[in-house]
Every structure is written in structure tokens, then in C-alpha cells.
Short mmCIF file of C-alpha atoms in Angstrom, two decimals:
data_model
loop_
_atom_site.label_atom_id
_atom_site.label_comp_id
_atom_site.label_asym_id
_atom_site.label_seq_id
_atom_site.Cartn_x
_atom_site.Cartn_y
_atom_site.Cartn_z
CA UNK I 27 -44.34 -0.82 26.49
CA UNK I 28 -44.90 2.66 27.20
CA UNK I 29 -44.99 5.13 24.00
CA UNK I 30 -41.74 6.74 24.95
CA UNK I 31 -39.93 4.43 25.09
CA UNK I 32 -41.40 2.11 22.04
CA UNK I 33 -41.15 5.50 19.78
CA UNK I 34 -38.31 7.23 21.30
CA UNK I 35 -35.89 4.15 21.51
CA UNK I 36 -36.81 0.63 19.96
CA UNK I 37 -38.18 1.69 16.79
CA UNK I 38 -35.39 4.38 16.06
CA UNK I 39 -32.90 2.38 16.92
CA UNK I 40 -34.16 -0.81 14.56
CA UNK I 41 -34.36 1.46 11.82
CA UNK I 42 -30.84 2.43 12.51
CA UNK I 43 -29.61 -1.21 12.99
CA UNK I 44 -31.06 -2.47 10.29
CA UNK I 45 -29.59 0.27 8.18
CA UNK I 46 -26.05 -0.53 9.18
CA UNK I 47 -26.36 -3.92 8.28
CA UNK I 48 -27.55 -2.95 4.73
CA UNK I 49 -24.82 -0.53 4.85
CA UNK I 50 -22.27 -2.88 6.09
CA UNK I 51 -23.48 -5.63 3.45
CA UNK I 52 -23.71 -2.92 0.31
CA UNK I 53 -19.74 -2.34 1.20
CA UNK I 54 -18.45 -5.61 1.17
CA UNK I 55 -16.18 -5.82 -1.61
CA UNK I 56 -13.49 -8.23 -2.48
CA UNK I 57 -9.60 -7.41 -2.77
CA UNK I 58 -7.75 -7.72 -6.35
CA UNK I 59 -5.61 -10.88 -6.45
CA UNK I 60 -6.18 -12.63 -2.82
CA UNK I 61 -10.13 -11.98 -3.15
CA UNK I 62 -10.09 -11.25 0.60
CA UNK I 63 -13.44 -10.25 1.69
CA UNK I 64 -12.95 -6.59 2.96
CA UNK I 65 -15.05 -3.49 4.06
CA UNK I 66 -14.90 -0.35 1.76
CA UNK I 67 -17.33 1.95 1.21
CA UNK I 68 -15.53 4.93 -0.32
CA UNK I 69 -15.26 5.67 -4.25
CA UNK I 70 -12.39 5.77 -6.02
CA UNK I 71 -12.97 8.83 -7.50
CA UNK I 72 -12.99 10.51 -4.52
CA UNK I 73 -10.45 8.39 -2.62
CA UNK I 74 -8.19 10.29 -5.89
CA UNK I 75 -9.30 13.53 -5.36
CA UNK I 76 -8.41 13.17 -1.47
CA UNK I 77 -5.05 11.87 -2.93
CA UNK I 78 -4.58 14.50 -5.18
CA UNK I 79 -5.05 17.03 -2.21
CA UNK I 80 -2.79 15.45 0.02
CA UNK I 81 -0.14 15.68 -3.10
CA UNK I 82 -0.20 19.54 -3.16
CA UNK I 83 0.00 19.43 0.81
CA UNK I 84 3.62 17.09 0.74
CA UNK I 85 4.89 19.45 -2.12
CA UNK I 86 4.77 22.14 0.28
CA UNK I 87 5.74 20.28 3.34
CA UNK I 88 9.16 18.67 1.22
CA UNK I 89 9.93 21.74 -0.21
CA UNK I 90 13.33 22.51 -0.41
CA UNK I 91 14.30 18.57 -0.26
CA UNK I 92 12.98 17.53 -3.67
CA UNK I 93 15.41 16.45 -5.51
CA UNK I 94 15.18 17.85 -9.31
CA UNK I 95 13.77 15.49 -12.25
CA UNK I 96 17.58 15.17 -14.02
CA UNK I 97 18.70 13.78 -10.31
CA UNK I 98 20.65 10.29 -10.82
CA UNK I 99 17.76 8.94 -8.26
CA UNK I 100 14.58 10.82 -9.62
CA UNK I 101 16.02 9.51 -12.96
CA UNK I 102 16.24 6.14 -11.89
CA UNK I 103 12.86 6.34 -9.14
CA UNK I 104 11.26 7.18 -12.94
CA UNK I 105 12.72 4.75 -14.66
CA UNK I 106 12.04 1.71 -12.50
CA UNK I 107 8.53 3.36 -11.43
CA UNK I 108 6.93 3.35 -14.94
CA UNK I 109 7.53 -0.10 -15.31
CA UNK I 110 5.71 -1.28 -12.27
CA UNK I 111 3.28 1.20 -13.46
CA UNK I 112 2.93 -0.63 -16.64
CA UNK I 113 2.67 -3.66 -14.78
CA UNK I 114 0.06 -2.54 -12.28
CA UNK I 115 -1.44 -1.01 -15.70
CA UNK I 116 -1.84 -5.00 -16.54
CA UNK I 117 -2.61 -6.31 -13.06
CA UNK I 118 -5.95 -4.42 -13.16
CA UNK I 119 -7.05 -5.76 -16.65
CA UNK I 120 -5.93 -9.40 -15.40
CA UNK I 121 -7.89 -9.12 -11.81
CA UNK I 122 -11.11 -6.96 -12.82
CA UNK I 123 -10.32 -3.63 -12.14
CA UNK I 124 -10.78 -2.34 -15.86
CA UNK I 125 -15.09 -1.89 -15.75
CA UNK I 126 -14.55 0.97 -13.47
CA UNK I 127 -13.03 4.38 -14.74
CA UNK I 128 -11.60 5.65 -12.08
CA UNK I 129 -9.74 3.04 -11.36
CA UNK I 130 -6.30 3.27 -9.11
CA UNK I 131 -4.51 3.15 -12.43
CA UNK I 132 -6.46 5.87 -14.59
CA UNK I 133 -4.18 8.82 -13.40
CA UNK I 134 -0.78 9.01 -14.70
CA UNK I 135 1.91 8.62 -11.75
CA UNK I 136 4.32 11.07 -10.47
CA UNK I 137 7.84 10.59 -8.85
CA UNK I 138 8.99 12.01 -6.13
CA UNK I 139 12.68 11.89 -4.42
CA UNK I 140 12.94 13.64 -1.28
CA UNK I 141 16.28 14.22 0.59
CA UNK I 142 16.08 12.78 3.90
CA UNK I 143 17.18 10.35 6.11
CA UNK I 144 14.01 8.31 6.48
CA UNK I 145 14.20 5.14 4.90
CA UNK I 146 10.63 5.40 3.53
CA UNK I 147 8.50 5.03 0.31
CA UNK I 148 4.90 5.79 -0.21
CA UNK I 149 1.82 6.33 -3.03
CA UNK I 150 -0.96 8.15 -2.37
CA UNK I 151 -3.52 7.87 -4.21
CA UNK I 152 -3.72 9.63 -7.10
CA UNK I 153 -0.82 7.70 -7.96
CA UNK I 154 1.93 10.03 -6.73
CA UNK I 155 5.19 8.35 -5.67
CA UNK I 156 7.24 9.50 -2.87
CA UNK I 157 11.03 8.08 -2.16
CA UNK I 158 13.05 9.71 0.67
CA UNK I 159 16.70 8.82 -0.06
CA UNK I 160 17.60 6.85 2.96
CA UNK I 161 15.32 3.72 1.44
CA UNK I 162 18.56 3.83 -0.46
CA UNK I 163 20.77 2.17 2.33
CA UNK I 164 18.30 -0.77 1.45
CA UNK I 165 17.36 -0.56 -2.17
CA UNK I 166 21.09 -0.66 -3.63
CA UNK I 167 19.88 -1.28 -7.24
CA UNK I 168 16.59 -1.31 -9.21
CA UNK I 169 15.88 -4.93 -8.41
CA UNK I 170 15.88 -3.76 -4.97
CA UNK I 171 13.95 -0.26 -5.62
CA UNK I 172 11.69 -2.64 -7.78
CA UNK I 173 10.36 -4.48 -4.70
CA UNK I 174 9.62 -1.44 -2.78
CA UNK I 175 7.52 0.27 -5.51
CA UNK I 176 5.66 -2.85 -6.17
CA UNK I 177 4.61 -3.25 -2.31
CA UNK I 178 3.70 0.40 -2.28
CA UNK I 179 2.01 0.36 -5.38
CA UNK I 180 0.30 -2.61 -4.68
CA UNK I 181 -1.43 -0.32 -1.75
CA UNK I 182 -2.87 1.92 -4.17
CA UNK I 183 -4.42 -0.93 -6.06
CA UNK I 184 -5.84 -2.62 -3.31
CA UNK I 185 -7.26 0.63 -2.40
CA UNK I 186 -6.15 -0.10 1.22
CA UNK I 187 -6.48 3.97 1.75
CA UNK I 188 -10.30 3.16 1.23
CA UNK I 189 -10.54 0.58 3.56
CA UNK I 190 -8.99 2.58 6.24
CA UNK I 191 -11.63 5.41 5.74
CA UNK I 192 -14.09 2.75 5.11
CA UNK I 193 -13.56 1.26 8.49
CA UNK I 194 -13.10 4.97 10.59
CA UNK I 195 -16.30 5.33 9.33
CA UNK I 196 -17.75 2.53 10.73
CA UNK I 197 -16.06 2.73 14.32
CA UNK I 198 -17.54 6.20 14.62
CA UNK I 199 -20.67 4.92 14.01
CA UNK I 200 -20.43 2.28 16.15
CA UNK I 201 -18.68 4.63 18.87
CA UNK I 202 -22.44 6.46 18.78
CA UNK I 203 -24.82 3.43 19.12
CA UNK I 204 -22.27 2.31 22.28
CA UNK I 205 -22.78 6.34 24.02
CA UNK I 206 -26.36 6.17 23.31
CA UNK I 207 -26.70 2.55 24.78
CA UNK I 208 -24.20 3.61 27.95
CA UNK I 209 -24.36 7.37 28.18
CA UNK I 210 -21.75 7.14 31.12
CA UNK I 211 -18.79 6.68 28.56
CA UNK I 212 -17.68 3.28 30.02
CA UNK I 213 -18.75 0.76 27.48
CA UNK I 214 -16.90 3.73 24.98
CA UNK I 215 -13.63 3.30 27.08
CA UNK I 216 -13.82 -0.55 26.57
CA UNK I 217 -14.66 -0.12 22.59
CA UNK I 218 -11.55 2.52 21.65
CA UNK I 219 -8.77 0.19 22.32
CA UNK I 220 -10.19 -3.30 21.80
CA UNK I 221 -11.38 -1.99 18.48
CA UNK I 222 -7.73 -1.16 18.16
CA UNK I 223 -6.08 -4.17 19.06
CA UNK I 224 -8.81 -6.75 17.73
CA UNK I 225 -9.57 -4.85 14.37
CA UNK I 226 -7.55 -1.82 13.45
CA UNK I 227 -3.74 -3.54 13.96
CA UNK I 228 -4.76 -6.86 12.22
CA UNK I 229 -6.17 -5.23 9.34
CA UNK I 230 -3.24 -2.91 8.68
CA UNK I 231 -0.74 -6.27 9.00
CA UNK I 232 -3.19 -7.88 6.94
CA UNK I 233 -2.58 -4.97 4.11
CA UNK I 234 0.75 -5.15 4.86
CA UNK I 235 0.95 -8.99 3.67
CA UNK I 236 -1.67 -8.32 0.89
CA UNK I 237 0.30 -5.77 -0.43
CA UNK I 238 3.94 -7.78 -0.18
CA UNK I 239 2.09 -10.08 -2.10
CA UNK I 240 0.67 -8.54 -5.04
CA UNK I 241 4.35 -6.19 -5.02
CA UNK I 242 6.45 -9.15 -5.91
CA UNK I 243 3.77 -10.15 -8.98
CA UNK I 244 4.61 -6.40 -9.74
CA UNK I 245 7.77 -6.59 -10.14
CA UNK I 246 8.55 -10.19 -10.97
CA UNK I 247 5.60 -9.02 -14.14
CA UNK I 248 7.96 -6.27 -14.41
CA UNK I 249 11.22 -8.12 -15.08
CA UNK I 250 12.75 -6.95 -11.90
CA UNK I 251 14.07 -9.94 -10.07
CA UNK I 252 11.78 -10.46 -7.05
CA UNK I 253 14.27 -12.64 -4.66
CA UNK I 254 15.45 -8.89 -3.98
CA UNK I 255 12.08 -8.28 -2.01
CA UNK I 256 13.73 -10.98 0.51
CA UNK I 257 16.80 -9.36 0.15
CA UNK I 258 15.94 -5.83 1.13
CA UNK I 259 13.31 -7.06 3.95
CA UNK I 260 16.24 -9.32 5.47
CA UNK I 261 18.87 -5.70 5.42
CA UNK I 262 16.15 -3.69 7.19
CA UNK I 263 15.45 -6.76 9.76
CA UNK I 264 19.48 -6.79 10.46
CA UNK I 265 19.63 -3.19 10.66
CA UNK I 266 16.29 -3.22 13.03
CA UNK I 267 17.40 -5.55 15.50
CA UNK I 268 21.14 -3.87 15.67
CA UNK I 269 19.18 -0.82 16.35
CA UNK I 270 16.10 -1.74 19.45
CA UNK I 271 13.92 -4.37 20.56
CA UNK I 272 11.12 -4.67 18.18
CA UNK I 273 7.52 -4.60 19.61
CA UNK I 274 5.12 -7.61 20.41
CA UNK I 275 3.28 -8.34 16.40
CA UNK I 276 -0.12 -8.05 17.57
CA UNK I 277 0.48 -4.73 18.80
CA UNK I 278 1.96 -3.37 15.66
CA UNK I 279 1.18 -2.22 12.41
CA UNK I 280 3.10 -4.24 10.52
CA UNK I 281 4.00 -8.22 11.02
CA UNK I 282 7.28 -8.99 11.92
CA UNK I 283 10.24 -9.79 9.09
CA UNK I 284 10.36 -12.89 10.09
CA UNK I 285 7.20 -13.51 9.16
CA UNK I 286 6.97 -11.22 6.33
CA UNK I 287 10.32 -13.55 5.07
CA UNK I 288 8.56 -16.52 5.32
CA UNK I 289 5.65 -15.76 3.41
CA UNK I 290 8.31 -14.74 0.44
CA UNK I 291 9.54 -18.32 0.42
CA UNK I 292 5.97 -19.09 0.05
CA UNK I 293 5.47 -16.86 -2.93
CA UNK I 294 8.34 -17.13 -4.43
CA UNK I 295 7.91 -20.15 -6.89
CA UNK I 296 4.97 -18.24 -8.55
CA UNK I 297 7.10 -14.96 -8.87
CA UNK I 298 10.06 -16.82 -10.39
CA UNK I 299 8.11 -18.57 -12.71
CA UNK I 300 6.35 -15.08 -13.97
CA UNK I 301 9.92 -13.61 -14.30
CA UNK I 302 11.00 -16.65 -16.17
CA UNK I 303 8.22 -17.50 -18.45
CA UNK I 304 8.98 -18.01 -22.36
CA UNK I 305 12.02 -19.87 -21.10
CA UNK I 306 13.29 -16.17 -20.02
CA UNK I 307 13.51 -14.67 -23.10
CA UNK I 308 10.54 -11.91 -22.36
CA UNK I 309 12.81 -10.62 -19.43
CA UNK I 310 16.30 -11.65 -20.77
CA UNK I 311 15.74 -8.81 -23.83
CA UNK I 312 13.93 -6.30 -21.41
CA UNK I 313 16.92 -6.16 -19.00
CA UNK I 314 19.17 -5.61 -21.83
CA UNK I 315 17.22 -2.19 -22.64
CA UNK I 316 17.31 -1.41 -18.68
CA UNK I 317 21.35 -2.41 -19.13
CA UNK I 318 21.31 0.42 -22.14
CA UNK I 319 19.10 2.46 -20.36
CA UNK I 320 21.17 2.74 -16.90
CA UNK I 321 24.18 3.20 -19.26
CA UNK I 322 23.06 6.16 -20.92
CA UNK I 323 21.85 7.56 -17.44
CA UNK I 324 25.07 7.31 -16.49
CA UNK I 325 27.05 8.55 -19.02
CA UNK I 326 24.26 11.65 -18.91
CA UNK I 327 25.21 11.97 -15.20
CA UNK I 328 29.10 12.13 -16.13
CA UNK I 329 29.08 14.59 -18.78
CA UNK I 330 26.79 16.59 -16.51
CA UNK I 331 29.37 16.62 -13.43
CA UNK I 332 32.32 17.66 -15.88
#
């Protein structure tokens, strides 16, 4: 072979292939709970700081719609929040997430309610909640609010936010070995959408499921009923097909509800028996207090109005 092209091109590009691959191997990781073998390659530390960021940057952009702290809903997003907190606080001790210290549970959470019609809830991490108030045509009680937060939350401790970085990363990458193999940009056309439809969409229904999943542990660990996961899924499903024509799964980001229902029936036995265990009597005394505590949050709420 001529020097060019053994010095210039073959040995370069070894060294680079064979430094993805240790790359790509030194990433692997597996998932908390499912143990699904997954790609991530950022830290948590800075996967928190990037959360953190984006925080400041939705306090400005919701200005003006955040609801105050003594709101009915922040009151109660709080309220149910911290115990799925607590719960996710356990979850990480249970599934091995306690050796590293910057874990997705190390920061204290914060709640946020945000007026607007969106029916949407999200945690960055960082562990900052958001809740826009139309999730509330869904969520009509803290069962229902409980199923939400755990899905969401369950997203933070998965650190599915690191996997999607984790696997930009590696498409841009990729992206360059393709333009320096076919400089005329064609292979490049082929790569952007079957990467897409072959790796990016699966993956995000796969964290979808994943975090479903590990929500209803939440929440059933929680004391918060977890048949109400079902129940909100199956309202936004009747509300969604009143509304359009859903799109084709494999070209969406999330599965479908019917599928996300089924796999509930699948879980379910496990969650019941977590919110049952000790013959009920863990979660029969801890509603009580919630009982008390919605009370008193009432009665607060009352004496306020007058």
C-alpha cells in the first residue's frame, strides 16, 4: 500500500475504531430495577449541574404562571412529591445506587406548579419537579398525581437524560466516520433518519416503559394506590382518541396506551402486593396521616379564602 494512504487513512482510522469500541464498552452500564443493558457515558454530577441550569432557565421562561408555595396544588404537588421522594430515596439503596454520591437522589427536590393548559409533568435533573395544571383533568386525586410523579421520577433515576446525551454523542461521532468514509453526504442522508427510526424512537419508548415501571414501585412503595396509574393512562387514551388519530408506534416517542395498559396488568400483582404487605397495616396507618394531612390543607385553604 502506498504511504499515503497506509498513514493517512488505515492506521488513523484503526486507532479511531478501536477507540470507539473501548469507548462504547467503558459506557455500558446497566439500568436500576430492569438491569437493561444501556449506553451512558455522562456523570451524574454533571448531568445535575446541566439540570440545575436548565432549572434557572424554566423559572424565567414560567414566570408569571407559578403558582405560589401556599397554592391548594403546590401544597398538595409537595405533599404527594416528598413521599415518592422518600421512596425513590429507598429505591436507590434497594437497587445499588447508594456507592455513588452524586446520585439522582443526593439533591433535595423542588416543586413546581405552573398555570397552564398543558397536561404535562416533568423532573429535570437536579431533581426539580414541574406540574402544569391541566395534568389535573387527569390526576383528580393524589393516587392519581402519585402515578405521574413516580413515572417522572422514575426518569431521573434511571438517568434516562444521560442516556439521551450519551447516545447524541455517539451518533455525532458516528455521523463523522460516515462523511469521512463518503465525503459526498449520501451515506449521511441514509444514517440521520434510520438512526432515528431504528435507534432514537425505540429507545425513548423503551424509557418510556422502563420508567412506567419503576413509577408504579414508586408509588405503590409510597402507599399511593397504583391501579390509578391504569386509571389516569386509560382518561388520557379516551380523551386522545376523542381528540385525533394517533400516529403509527414505531414512529413515536412514546408506545401506545394500549400497550402501555397492558404492561400495567402485567405489573400490577407485584405493585399490589408492595402496597399491601404486613397484611396492609404499613399503608392502612400512612393514609390515615395523608387523610389528616389533606384535612388540615383544607381547612388552611378555607380560612384563607374567608
Amino acid at each position: 500500500l502506498p504511504p499515503y494512504i497506509k498513514y493517512g487513512f488505515i492506521i488513523p482510522m484503526t486507532g479511531l475504531a478501536m477507540g470507539s469500541v473501548y469507548a462504547y464498552y467503558s459506557c455500558l452500564d446497566y439500568a436500576p430495577y430492569t438491569n437493561r443493558k444501556r449506553l451512558i457515558c455522562t456523570n451524574p454530577k454533571w448531568e445535575q449541574e446541566m439540570g440545575h441550569k436548565q432549572y434557572k432557565e424554566l423559572l424565567q421562561k414560567f414566570k408569571g404562571d407559578i403558582l405560589p408555595a401556599d397554592h391548594r396544588a403546590s401544597v398538595t404537588v409537595q405533599r404527594v412529591g416528598s413521599r415518592i421522594a422518600a421512596a425513590a430515596q429507598s429505591f436507590s439503596a434497594q437497587y445499588g445506587q447508594t456507592n455513588d454520591t452524586t446520585n439522582a437522589t443526593t439533591s433535595p427536590y423542588t416543586y413546581t406548579v405552573v398555570r397552564s393548559p398543558e397536561a404535562n409533568a416533568f423532573v429535570i435533573p437536579g431533581n426539580h419537579v414541574f406540574v402544569l395544571t391541566g395534568l389535573f383533568r387527569y390526576a383528580h386525586n393524589e393516587d392519581d398525581l402519585a402515578s405521574v410523579l413516580g413515572h417522572e421520577m422514575a426518569h431521573n433515576l434511571a438517568r434516562h437524560a444521560g442516556e439521551r446525551v450519551s447516545e447524541s454523542i455517539l451518533m455525532t461521532i458516528l455521523s463523522r466516520l460516515v462523511l469521512i468514509l463518503d465525503p459526498t453526504g449520501i451515506l449521511f442522508t441514509l444514517l440521520v433518519p434510520a438512526q432515528q427510526l431504528l435507534v432514537a424512537l425505540p429507545h425513548s419508548r423503551e424509557h418510556e416503559v422502563e420508567a412506567d415501571k419503576i413509577g408504579i414501585v414508586l408509588a405503590s412503595e409510597a402507599c399511593y394506590d397504583p391501579r390509578s396509574a391504569k386509571i389516569v393512562f386509560s382518561r388520557m387514551k379516551e380523551d386522545g382518541d376523542k381528540k385525533s388519530v394517533s400516529p403509527p408506534e414505531f414512529i413515536s416517542t412514546h408506545p401506545g396506551y394500549d400497550t402501555r395498559l397492558s404492561y400495567f396488568d402485567k405489573w400490577m400483582p407485584d405493585a399490589l402486593e408492595r402496597y399491601n404487605k404486613d397484611g396492609g397495616n404499613k399503608c392502612r396507618a400512612i393514609r390515615e396521616q395523608m387523610k389528616r394531612a389533606r384535612k388540615m390543607a383544607a381547612s388552611t385553604h378555607n380560612a384563607t379564602d374567608r
